[in-house]
PDB file of C-alpha atoms and ligand atoms in Angstrom:
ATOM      1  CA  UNK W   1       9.321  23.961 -30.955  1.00 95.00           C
ATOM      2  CA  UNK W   2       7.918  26.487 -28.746  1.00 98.00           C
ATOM      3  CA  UNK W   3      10.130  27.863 -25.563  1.00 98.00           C
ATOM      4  CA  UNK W   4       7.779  26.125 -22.618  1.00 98.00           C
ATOM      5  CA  UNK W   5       7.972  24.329 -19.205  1.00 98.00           C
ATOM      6  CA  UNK W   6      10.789  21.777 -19.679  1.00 98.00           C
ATOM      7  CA  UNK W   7      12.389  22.488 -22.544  1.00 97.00           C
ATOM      8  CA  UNK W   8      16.034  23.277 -22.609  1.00 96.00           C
ATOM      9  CA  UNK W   9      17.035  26.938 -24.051  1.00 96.00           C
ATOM     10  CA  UNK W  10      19.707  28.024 -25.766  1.00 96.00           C
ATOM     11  CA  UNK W  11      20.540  31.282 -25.942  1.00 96.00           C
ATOM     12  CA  UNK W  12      23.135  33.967 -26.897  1.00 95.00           C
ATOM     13  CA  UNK W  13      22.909  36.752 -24.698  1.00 95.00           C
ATOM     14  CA  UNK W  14      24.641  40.175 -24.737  1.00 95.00           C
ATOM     15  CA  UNK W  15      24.680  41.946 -21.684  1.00 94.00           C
ATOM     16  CA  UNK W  16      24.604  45.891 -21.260  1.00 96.00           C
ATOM     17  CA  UNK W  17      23.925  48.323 -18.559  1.00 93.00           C
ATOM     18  CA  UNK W  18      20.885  51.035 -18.607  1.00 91.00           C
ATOM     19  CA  UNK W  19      23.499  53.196 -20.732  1.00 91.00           C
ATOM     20  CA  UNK W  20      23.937  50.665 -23.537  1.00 91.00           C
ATOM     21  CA  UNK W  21      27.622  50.161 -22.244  1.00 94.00           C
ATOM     22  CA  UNK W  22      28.754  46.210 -23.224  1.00 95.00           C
ATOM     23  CA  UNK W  23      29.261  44.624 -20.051  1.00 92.00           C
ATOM     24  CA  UNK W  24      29.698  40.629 -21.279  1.00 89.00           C
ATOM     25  CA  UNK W  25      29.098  39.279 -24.691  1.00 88.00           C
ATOM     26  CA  UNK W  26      28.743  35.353 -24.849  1.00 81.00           C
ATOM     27  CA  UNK W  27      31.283  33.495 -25.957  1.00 87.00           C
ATOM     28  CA  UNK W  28      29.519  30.619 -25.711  1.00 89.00           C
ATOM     29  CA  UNK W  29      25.784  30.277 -25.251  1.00 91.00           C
ATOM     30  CA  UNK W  30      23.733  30.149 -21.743  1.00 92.00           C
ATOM     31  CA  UNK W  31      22.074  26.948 -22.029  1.00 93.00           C
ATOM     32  CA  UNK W  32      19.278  26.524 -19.201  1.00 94.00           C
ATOM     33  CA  UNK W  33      15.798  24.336 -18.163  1.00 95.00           C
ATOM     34  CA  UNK W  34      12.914  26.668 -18.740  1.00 97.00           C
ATOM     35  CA  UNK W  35      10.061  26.980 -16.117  1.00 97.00           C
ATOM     36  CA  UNK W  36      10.890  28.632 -12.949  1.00 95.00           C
ATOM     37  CA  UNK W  37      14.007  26.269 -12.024  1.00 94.00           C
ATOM     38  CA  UNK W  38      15.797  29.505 -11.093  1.00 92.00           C
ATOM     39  CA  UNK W  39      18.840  28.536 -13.760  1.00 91.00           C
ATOM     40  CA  UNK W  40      17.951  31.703 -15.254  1.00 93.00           C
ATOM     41  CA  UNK W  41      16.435  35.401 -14.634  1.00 93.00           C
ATOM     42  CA  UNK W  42      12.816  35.254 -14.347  1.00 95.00           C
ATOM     43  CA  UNK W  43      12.335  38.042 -16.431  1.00 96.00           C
ATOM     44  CA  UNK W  44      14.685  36.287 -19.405  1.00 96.00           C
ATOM     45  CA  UNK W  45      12.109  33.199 -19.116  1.00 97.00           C
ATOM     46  CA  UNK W  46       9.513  35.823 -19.380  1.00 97.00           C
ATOM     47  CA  UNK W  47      10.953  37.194 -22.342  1.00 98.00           C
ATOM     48  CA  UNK W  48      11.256  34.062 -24.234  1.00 98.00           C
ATOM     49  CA  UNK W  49       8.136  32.330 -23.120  1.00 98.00           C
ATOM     50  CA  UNK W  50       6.524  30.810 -26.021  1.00 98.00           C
ATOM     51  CA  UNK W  51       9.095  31.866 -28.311  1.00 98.00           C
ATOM     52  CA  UNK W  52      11.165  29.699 -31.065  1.00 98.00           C
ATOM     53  CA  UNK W  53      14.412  29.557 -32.364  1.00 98.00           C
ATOM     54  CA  UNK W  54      15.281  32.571 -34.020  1.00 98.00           C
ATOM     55  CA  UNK W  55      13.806  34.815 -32.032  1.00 98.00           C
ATOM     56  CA  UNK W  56      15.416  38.047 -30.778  1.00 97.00           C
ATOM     57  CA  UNK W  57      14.938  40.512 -28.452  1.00 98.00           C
ATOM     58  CA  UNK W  58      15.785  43.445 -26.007  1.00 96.00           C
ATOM     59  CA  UNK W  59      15.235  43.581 -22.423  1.00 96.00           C
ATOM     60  CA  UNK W  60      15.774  45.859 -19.747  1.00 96.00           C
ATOM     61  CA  UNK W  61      16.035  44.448 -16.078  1.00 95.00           C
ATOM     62  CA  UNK W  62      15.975  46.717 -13.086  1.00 96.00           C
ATOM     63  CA  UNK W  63      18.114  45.529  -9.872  1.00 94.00           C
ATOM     64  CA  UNK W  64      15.239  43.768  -7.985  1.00 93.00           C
ATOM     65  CA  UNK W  65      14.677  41.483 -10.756  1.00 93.00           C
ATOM     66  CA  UNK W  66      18.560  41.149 -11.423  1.00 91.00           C
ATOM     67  CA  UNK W  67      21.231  40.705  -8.650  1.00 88.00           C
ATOM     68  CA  UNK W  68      19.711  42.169  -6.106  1.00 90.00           C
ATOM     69  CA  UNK W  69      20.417  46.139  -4.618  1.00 93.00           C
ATOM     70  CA  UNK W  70      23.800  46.031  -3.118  1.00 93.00           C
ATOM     71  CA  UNK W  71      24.153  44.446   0.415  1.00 92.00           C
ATOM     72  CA  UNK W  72      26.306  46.093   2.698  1.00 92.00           C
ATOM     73  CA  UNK W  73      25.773  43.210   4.512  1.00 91.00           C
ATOM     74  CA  UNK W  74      27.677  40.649   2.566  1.00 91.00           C
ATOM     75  CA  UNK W  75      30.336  42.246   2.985  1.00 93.00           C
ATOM     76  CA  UNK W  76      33.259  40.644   5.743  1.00 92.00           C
ATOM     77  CA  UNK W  77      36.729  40.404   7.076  1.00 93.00           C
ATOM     78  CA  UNK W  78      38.259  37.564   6.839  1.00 92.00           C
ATOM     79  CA  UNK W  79      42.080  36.020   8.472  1.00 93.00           C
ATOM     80  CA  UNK W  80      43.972  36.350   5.685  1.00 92.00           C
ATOM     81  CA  UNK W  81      45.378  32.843   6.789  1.00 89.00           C
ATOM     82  CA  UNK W  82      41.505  31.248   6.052  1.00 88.00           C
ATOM     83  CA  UNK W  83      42.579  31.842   2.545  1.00 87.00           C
ATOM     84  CA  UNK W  84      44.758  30.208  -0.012  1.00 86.00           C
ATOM     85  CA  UNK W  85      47.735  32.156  -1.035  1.00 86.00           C
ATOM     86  CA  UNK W  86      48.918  33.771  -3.828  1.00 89.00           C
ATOM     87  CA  UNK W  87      45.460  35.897  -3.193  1.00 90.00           C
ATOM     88  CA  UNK W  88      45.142  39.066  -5.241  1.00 92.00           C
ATOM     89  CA  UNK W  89      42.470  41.151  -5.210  1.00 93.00           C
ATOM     90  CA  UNK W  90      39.717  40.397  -7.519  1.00 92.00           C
ATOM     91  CA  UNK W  91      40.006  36.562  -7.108  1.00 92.00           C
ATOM     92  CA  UNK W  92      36.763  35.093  -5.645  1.00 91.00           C
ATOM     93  CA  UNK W  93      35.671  32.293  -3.833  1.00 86.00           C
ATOM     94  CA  UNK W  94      32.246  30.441  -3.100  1.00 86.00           C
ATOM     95  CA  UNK W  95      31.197  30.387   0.572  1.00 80.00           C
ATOM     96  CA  UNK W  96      28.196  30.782   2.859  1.00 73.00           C
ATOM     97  CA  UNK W  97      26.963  33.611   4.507  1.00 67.00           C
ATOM     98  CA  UNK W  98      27.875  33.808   8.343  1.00 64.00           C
ATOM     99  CA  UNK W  99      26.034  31.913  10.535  1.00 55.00           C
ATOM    100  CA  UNK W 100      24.308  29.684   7.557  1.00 49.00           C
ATOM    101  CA  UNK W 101      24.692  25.729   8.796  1.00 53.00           C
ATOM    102  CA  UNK W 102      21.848  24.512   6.663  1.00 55.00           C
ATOM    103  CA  UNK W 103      24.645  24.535   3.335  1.00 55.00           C
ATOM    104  CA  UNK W 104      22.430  25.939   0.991  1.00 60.00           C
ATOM    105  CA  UNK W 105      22.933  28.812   0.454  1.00 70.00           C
ATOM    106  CA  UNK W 106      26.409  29.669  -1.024  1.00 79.00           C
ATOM    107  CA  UNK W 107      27.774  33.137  -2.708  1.00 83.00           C
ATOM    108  CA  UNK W 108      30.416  33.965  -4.685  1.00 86.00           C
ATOM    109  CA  UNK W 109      32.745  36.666  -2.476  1.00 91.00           C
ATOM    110  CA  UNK W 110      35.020  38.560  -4.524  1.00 92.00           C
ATOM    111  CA  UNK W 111      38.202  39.543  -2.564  1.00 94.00           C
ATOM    112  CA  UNK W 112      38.259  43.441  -2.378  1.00 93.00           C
ATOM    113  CA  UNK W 113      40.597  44.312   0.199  1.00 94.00           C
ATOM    114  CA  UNK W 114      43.807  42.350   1.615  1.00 94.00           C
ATOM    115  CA  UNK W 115      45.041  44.189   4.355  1.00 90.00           C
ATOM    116  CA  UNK W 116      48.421  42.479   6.831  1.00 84.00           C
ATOM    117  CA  UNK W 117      46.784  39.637   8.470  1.00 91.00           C
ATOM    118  CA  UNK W 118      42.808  40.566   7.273  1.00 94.00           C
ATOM    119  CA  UNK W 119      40.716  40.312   3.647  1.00 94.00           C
ATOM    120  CA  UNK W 120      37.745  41.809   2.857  1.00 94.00           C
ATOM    121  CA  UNK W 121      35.319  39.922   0.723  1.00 93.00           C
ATOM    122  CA  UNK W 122      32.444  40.969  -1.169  1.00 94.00           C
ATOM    123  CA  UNK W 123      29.399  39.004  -1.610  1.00 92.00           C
ATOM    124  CA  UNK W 124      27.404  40.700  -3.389  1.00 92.00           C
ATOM    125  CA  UNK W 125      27.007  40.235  -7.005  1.00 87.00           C
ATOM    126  CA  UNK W 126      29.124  42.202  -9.005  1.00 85.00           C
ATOM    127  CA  UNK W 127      26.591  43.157 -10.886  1.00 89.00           C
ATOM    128  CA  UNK W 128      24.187  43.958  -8.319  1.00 92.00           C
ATOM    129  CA  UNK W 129      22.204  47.209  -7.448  1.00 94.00           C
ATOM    130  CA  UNK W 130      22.903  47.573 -11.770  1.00 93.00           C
ATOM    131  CA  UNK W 131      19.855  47.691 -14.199  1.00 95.00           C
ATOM    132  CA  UNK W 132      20.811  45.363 -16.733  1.00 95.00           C
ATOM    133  CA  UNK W 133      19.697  45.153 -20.483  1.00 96.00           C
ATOM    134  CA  UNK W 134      20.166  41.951 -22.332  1.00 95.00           C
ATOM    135  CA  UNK W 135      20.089  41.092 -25.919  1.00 96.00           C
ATOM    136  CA  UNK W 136      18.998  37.597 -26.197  1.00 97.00           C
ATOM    137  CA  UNK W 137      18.341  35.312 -29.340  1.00 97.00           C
ATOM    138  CA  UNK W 138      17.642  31.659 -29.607  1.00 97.00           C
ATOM    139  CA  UNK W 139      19.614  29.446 -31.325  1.00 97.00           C
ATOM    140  CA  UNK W 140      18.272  26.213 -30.035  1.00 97.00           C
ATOM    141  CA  UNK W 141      15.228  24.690 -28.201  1.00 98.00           C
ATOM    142  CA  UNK W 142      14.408  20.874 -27.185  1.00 97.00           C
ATOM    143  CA  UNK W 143      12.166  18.879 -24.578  1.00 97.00           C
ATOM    144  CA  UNK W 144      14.141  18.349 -21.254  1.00 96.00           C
ATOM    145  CA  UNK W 145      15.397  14.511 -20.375  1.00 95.00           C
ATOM    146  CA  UNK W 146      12.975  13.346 -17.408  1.00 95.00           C
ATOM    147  CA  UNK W 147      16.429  13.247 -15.276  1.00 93.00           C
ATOM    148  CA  UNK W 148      17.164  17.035 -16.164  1.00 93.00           C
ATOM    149  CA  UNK W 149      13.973  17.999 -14.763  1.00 96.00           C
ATOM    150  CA  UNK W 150      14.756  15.919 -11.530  1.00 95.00           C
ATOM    151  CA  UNK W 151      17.863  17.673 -10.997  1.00 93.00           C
ATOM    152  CA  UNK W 152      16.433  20.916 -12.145  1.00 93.00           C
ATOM    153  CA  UNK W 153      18.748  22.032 -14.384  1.00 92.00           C
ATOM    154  CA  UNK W 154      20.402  21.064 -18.079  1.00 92.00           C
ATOM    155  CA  UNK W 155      23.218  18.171 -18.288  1.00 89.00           C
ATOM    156  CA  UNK W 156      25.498  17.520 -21.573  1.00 78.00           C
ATOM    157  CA  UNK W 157      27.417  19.854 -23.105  1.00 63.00           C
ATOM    158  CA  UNK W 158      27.388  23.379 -21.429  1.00 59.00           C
ATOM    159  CA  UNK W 159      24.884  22.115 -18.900  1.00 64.00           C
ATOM    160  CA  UNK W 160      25.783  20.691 -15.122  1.00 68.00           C
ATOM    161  CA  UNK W 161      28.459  18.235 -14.053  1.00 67.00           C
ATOM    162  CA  UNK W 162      28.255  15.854 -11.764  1.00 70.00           C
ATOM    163  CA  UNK W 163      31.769  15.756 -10.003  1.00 61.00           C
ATOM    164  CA  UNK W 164      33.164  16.737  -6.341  1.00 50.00           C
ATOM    165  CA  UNK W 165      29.886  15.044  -3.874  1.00 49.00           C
ATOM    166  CA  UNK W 166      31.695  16.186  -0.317  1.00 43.00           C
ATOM    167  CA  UNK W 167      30.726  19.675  -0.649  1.00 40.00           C
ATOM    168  CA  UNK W 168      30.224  20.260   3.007  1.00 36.00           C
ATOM    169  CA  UNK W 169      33.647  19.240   4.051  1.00 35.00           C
ATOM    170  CA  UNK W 170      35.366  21.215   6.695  1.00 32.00           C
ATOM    171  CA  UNK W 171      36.960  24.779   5.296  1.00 32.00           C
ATOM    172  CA  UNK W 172      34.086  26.285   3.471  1.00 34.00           C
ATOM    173  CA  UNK W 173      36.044  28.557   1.216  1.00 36.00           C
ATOM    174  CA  UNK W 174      36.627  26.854  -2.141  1.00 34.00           C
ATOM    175  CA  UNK W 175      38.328  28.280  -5.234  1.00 36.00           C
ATOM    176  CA  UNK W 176      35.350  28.964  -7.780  1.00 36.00           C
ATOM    177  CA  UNK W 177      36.335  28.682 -11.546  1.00 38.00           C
ATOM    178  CA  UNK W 178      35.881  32.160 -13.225  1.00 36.00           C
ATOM    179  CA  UNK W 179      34.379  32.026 -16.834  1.00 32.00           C
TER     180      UNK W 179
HETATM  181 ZN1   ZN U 220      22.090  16.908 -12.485  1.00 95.30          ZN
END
């Protein structure tokens, strides 16, 4: 089966930077709906367009079409008593940018600073303002469920799970499980 519109990918990635330095090899496979669904770079989709299992390839990805240049702007100071304690630095949480009621838009700040009383969180991407070069090769493709391609992205095994509906409760700063 040919990589397409709704199929489900998986893939086994192995991330670099521009010097060929190993920045993340998977573990376990990224598993995501094909066809501009955003559950993946657009220039990965690109890559494997049309593909099959088996295939293998090389890509390099400049910061615009990764995670972004870095943000100065994503940056703030927090009261260290918004946060949970122990906090250490490096720990990150998932929150919305100031001033953002609509609740879509969440990041993943990465605690960078913890001063007396104040904490400085990052939201940029750690990775961003980084060209990126992935190794990718597919182990596995199939047609999407018509409910996957509702929800726009994969369920099962390494896919999505349903769980934890009151999102938009009060303190918006939730721990974020780190893979
Ligand atoms: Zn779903």
């Amino acid at each position: 089966m040919k990589i397409a519109k709704n199929t489900v990918v998986t893939v086994h990635y192995k991330l670099s930077d521009a010097q060929g330095n190993l920045i993340e090899e998977s573990s376990e496979p990224m598993v995501y709906l094909h066809g501009g669904y955003a559950n993946t770079l657009p220039k990965i989709e690109e890559a494997l367009e049309g593909q099959e299992v088996g295939y293998d390839t090389m890509i390099q990805v400049e910061p615009d079409d990764a995670f972004g240049e870095y943000d100065p702007n994503l940056v703030k100071v927090e009261p260290r008593n918004r946060l949970p304690t122990p906090l250490e630095v490096g720990m990150q949480f998932e929150g919305s940018p100031e001033e953002s009621d609509e609740g879509e838009e969440t990041l993943i700040f990465t605690v960078t600073d913890i001063a007396d009383d104040k904490v400085v969180l990052d939201g940029n991407h750690p990775l961003a303002g980084m060209a990126l070069r992935f190794a990718l090769n597919v182990a596995e493709v199939r047609t999407a469920t018509e409910e996957e391609i509702a929800h726009e992205h994969v369920h099962g095994a390494h896919g999505h799970h349903h769980e934890d509906p009151d999102d938009e409760e009060g303190d918006h700063f939730r721990s974020h499980p780190i893979h």
